[in-house]
Tab-separated table of C-alpha atoms (C1' of nucleotides) in Angstrom:
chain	number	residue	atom	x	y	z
A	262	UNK	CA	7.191	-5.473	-31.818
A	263	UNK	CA	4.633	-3.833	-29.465
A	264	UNK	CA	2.101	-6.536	-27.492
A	265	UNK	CA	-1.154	-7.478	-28.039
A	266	UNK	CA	-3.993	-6.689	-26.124
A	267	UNK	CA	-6.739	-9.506	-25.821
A	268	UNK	CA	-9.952	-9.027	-24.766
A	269	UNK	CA	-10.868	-8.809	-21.037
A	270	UNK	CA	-14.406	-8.381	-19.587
A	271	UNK	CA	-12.787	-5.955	-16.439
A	272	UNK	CA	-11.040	-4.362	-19.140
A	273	UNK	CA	-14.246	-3.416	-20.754
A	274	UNK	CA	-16.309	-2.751	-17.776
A	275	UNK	CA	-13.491	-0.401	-16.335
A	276	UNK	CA	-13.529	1.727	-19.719
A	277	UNK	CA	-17.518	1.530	-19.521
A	278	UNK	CA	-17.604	2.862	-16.605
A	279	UNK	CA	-15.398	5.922	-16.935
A	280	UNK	CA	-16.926	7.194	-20.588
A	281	UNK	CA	-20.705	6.820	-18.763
A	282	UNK	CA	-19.877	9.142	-15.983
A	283	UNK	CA	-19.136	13.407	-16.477
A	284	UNK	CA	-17.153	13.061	-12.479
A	285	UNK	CA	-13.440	12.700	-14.197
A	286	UNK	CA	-13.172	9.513	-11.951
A	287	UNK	CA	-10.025	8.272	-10.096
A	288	UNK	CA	-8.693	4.882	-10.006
A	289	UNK	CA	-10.378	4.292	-6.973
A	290	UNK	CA	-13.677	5.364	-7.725
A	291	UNK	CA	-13.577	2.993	-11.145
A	292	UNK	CA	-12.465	0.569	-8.621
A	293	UNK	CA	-15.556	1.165	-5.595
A	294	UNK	CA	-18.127	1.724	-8.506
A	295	UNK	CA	-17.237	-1.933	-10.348
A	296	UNK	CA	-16.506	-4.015	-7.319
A	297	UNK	CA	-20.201	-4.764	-6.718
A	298	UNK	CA	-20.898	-6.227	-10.510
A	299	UNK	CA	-17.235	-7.646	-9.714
A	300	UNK	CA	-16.098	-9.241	-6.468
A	301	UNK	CA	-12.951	-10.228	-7.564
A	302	UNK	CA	-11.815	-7.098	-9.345
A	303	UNK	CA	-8.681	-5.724	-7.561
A	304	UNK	CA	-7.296	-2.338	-7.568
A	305	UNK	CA	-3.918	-3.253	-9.175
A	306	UNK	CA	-6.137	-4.221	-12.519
A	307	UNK	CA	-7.697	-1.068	-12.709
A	308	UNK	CA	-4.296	0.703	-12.159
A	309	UNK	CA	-3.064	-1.384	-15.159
A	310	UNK	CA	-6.246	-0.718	-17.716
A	311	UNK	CA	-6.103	3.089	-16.960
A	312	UNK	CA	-2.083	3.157	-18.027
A	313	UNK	CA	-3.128	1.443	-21.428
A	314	UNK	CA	-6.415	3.095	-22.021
A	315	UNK	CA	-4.159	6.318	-21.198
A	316	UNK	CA	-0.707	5.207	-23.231
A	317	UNK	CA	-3.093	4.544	-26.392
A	318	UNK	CA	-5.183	7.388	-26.324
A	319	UNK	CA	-8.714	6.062	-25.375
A	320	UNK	CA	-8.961	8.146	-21.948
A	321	UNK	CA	-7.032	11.718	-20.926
A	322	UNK	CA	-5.737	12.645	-17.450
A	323	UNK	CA	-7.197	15.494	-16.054
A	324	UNK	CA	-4.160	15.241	-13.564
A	325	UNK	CA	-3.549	14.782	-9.895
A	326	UNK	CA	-5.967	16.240	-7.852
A	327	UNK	CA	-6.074	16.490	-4.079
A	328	UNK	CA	-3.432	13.526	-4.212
A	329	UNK	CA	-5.228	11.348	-6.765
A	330	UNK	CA	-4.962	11.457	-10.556
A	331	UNK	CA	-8.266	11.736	-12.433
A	332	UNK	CA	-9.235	10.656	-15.782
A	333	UNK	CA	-11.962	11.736	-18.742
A	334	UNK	CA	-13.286	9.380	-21.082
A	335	UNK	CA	-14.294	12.470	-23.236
A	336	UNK	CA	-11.661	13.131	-25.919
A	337	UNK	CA	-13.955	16.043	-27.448
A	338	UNK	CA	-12.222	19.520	-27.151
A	339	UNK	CA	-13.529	21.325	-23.931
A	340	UNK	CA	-11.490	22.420	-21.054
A	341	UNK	CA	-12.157	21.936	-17.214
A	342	UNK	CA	-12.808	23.686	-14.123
A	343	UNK	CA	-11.335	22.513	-11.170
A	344	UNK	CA	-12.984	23.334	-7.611
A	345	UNK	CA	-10.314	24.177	-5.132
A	346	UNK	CA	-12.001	23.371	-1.927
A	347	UNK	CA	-14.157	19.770	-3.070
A	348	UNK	CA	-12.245	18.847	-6.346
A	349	UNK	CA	-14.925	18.898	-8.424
A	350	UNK	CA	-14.067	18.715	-12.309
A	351	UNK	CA	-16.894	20.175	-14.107
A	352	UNK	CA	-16.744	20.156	-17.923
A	353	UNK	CA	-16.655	23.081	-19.900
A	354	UNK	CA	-17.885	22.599	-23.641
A	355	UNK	CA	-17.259	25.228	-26.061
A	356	UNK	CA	-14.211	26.777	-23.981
A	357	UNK	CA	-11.060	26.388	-26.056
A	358	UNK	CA	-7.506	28.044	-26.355
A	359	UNK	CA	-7.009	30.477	-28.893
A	360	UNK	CA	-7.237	28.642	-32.369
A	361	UNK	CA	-3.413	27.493	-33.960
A	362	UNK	CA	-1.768	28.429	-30.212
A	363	UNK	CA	-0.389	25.131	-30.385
A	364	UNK	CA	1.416	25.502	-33.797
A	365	UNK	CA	2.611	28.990	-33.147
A	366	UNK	CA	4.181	28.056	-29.637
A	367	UNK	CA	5.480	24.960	-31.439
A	368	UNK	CA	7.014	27.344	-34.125
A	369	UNK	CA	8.080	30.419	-31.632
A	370	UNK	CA	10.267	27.695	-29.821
A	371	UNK	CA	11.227	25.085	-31.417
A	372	UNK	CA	8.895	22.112	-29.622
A	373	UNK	CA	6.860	19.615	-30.814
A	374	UNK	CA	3.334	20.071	-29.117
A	375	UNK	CA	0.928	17.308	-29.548
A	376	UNK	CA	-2.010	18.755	-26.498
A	377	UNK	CA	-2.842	22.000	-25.026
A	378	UNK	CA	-5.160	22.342	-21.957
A	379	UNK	CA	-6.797	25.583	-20.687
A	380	UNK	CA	-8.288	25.041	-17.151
A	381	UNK	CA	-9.431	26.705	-14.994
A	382	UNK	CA	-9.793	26.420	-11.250
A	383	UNK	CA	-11.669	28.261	-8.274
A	384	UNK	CA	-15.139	27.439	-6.612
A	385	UNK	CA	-17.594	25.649	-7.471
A	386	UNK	CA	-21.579	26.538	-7.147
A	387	UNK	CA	-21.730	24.216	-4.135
A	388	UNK	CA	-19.026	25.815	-2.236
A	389	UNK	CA	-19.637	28.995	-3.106
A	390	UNK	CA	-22.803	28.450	-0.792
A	391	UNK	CA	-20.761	26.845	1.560
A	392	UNK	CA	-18.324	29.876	1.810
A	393	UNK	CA	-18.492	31.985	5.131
A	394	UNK	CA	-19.263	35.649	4.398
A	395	UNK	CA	-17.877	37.186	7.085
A	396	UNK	CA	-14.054	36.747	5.074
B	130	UNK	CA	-7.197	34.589	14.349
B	131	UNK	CA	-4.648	33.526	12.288
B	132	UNK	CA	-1.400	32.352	12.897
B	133	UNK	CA	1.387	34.962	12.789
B	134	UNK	CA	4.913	33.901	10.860
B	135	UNK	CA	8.399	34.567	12.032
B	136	UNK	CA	11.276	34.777	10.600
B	137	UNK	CA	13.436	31.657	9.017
B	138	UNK	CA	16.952	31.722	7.799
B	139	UNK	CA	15.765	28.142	5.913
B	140	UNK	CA	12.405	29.462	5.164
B	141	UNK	CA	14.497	32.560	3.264
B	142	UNK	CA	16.799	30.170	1.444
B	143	UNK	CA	13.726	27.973	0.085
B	144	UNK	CA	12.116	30.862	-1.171
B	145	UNK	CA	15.151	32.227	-2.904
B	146	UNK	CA	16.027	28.592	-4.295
B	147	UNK	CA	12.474	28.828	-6.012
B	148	UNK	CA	12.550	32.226	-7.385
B	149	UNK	CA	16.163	32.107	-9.010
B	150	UNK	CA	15.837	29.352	-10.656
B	151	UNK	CA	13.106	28.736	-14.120
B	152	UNK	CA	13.439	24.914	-13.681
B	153	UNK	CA	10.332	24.631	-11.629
B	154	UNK	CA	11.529	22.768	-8.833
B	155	UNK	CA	10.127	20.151	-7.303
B	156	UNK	CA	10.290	19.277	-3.129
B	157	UNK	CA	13.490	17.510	-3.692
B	158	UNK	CA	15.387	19.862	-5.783
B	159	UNK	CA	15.272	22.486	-3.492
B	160	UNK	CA	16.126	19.909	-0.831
B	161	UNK	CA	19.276	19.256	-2.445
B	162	UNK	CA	20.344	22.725	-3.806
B	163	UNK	CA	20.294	23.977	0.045
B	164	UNK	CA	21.974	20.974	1.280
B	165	UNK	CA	25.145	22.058	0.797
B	166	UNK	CA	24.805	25.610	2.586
B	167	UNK	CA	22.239	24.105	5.151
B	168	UNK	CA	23.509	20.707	6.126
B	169	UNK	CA	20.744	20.053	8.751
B	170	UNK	CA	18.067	21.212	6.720
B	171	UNK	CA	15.136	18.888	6.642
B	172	UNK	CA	12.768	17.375	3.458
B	173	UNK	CA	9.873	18.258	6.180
B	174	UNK	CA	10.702	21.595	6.282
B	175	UNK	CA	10.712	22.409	2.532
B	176	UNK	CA	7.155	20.749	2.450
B	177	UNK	CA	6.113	22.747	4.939
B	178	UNK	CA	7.340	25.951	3.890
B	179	UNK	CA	6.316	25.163	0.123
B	180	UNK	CA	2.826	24.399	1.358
B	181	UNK	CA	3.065	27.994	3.328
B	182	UNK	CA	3.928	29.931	0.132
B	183	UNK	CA	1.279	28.461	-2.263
B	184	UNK	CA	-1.091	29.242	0.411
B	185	UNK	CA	-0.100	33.014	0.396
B	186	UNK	CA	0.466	33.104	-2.912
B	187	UNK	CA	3.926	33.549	-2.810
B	188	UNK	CA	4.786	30.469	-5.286
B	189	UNK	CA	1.815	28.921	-7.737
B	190	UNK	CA	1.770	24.807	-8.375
B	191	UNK	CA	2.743	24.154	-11.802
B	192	UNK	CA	0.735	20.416	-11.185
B	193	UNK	CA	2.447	16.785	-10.511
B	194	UNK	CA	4.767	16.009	-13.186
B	195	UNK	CA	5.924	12.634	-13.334
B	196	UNK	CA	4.909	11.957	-9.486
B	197	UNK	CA	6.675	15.091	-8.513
B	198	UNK	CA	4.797	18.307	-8.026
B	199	UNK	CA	6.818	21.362	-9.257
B	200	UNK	CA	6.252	25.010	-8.212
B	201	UNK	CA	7.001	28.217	-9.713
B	202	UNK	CA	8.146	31.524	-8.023
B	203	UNK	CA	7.472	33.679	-11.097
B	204	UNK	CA	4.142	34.954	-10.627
B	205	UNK	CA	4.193	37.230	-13.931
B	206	UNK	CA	1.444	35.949	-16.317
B	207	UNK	CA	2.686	33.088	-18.765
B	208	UNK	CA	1.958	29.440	-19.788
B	209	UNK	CA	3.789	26.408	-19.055
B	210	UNK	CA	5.155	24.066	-22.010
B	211	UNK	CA	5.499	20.454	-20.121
B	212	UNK	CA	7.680	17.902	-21.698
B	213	UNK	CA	5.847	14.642	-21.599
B	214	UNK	CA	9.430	12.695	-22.501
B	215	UNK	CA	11.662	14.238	-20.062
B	216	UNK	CA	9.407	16.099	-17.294
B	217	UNK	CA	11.003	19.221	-18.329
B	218	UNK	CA	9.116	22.343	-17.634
B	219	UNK	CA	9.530	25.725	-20.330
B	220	UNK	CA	7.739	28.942	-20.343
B	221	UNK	CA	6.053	30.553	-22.300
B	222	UNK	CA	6.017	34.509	-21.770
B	223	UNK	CA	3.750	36.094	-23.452
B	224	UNK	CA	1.559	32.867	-24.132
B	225	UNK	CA	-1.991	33.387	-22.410
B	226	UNK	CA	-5.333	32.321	-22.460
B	227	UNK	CA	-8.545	34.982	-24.554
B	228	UNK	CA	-8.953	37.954	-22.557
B	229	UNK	CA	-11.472	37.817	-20.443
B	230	UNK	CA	-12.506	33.937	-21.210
B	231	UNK	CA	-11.632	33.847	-17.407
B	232	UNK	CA	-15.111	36.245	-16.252
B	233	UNK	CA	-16.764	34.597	-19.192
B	234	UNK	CA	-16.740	31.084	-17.428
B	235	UNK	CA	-17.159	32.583	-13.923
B	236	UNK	CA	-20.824	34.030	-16.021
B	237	UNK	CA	-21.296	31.351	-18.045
B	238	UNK	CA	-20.991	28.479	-15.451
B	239	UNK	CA	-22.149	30.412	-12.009
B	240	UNK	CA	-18.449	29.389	-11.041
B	241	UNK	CA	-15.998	32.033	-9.034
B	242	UNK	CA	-13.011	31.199	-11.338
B	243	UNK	CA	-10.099	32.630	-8.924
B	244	UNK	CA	-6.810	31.478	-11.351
B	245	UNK	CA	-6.732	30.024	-15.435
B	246	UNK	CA	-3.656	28.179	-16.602
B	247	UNK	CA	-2.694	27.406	-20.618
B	248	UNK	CA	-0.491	24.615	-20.663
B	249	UNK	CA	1.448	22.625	-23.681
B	250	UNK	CA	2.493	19.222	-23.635
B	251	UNK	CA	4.815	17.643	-26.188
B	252	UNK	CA	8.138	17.199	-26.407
B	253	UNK	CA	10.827	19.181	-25.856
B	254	UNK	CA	14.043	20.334	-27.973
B	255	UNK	CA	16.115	18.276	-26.461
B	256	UNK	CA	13.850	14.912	-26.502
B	257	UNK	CA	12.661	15.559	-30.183
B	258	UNK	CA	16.256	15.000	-31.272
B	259	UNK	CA	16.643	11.929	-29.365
B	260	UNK	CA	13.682	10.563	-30.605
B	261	UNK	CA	13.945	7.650	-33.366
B	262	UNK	CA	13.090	8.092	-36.395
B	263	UNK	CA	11.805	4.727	-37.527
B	264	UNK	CA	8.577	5.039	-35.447
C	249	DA	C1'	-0.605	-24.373	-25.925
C	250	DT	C1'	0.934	-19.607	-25.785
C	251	DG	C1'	0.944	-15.340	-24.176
C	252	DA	C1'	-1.999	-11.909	-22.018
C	253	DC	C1'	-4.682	-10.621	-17.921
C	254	DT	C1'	-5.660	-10.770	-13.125
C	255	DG	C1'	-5.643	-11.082	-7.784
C	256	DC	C1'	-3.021	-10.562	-4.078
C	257	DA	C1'	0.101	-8.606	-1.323
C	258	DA	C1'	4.447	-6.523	-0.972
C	259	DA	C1'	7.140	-2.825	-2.353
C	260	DG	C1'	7.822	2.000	-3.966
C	261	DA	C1'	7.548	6.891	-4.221
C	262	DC	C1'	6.165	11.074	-2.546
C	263	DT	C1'	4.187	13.746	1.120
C	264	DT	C1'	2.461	14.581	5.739
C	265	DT	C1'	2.782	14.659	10.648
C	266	DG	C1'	3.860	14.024	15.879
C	267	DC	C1'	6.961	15.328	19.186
C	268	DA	C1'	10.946	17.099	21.441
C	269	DT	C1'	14.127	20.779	20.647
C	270	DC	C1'	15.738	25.108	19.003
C	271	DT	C1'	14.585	30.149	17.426
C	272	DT	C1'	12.426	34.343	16.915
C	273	DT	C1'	10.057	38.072	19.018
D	8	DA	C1'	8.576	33.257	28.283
D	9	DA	C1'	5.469	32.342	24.472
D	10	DA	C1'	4.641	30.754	20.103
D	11	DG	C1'	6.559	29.476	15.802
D	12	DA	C1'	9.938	26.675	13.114
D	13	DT	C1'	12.694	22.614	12.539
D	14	DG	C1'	14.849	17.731	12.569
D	15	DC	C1'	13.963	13.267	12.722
D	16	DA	C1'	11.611	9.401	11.888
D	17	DA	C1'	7.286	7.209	11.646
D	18	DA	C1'	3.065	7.086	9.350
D	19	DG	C1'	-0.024	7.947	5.453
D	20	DT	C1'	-1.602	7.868	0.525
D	21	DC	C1'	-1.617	6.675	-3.791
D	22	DT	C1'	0.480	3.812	-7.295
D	23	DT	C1'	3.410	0.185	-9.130
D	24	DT	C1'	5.005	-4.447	-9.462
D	25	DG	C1'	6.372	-9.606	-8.893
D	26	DC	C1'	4.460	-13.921	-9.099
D	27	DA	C1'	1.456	-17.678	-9.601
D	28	DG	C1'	-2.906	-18.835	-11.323
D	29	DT	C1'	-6.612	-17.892	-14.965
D	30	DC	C1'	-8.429	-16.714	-19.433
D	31	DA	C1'	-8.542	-15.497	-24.451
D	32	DT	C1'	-7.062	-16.874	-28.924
DNA sequence: ATGACTGCAAAGACTTTGCATCTTT
DNA sequence: AAAGATGCAAAGTCTTTGCAGTCAT
């Protein structure tokens, strides 16, 4: 028998706020962009509402980055780049892996693959510009 | 001016612990296959030497897995298949992403994509037979 | 009323770091 | 001898969790 889930107004906000924002947000950031509409919101909550929204499929994890795990309230299929000097995650629609991968690596060995994820990572615009030239 | 390396008789075994193995360790695994052969070896000293290699490129980051982040030492071109039951890590030779999607972001996006990973999650052979059936 | 949700603060897990000591060159 | 590498343990970050009080149904 699985539990129910009730309704919850943090619950609501917290989800809210990460499908109206394109940053791939971390629990933290949820947590500093509610707290002003929410005094009494704590940290642990959000913690809690990001492992459901994640365990029945409403959000994805973009995974950990710089030492904090990030999260997309987009479930259409794009992939991500990832900026290795700022962490940026900047969307990129359209860019997919190669169409049935997923069922041929599934078939070639014998595992059961439910999500695939191209990403990519480097520098971003803004850091480009902030490279030095001289290296 | 950059800091010049020396030799390491522990720096030697981590990198050797990394590259003959395909399990993807993670900090502690190496920590505890040298343990034996290096009783005074320190858990500061593999993180320190791990974060050396990925910053020459000696060893890649395969991403935090299950709070754990795992390396690789093979640097050959392949994809990842990541079990999401187990934490298991299995490549995929031969598995890679469109040729040339890389330079098409870099174009596409005015990004300076440096590295692109293809990676599977799922479950592995071993957890799809101990999953139940009734669900 | 019952069971879920939350705040709070403590606990946990993994990783980083300061400093004295030991090694490599 | 100089500079790097290490052990040890403390500190740091991010995340999880126990418990008592609050809220939805």
């Amino acid at each position: 028998m699985e539990r129910a889930t009730r309704y919850s107004k943090k619950r609501e906000a917290i989800l809210a706020a990460i499908q109206s924002t394109r940053c791939h947000p971390s629990a933290e950031w949820v947590y500093q962009r509610l707290k002003p509409d929410h005094p009494d919101l704590s940290l642990g909550t959000v913690y809690r509402n990001l492992a459901l929204f994640q365990a029945n499929g409403t959000i994805h994890s973009v995974g950990v980055i710089q030492g904090q795990e990030r999260f997309d309230g987009d479930l259409s299929p794009h992939s991500h780049f990832i900026c290795n000097c700022c962490g940026q995650v900047i969307d990129l629609p359209g860019v997919t892996p190669k169409a049935g991968q997923d069922r041929a690596v599934s078939r070639q060995y014998g595992l059961k693959v439910q999500h695939c994820e191209l990403t990519f990572h480097g520098l971003c615009p803004d850091c480009i510009q902030q490279e030095p030239f001289d290296l």
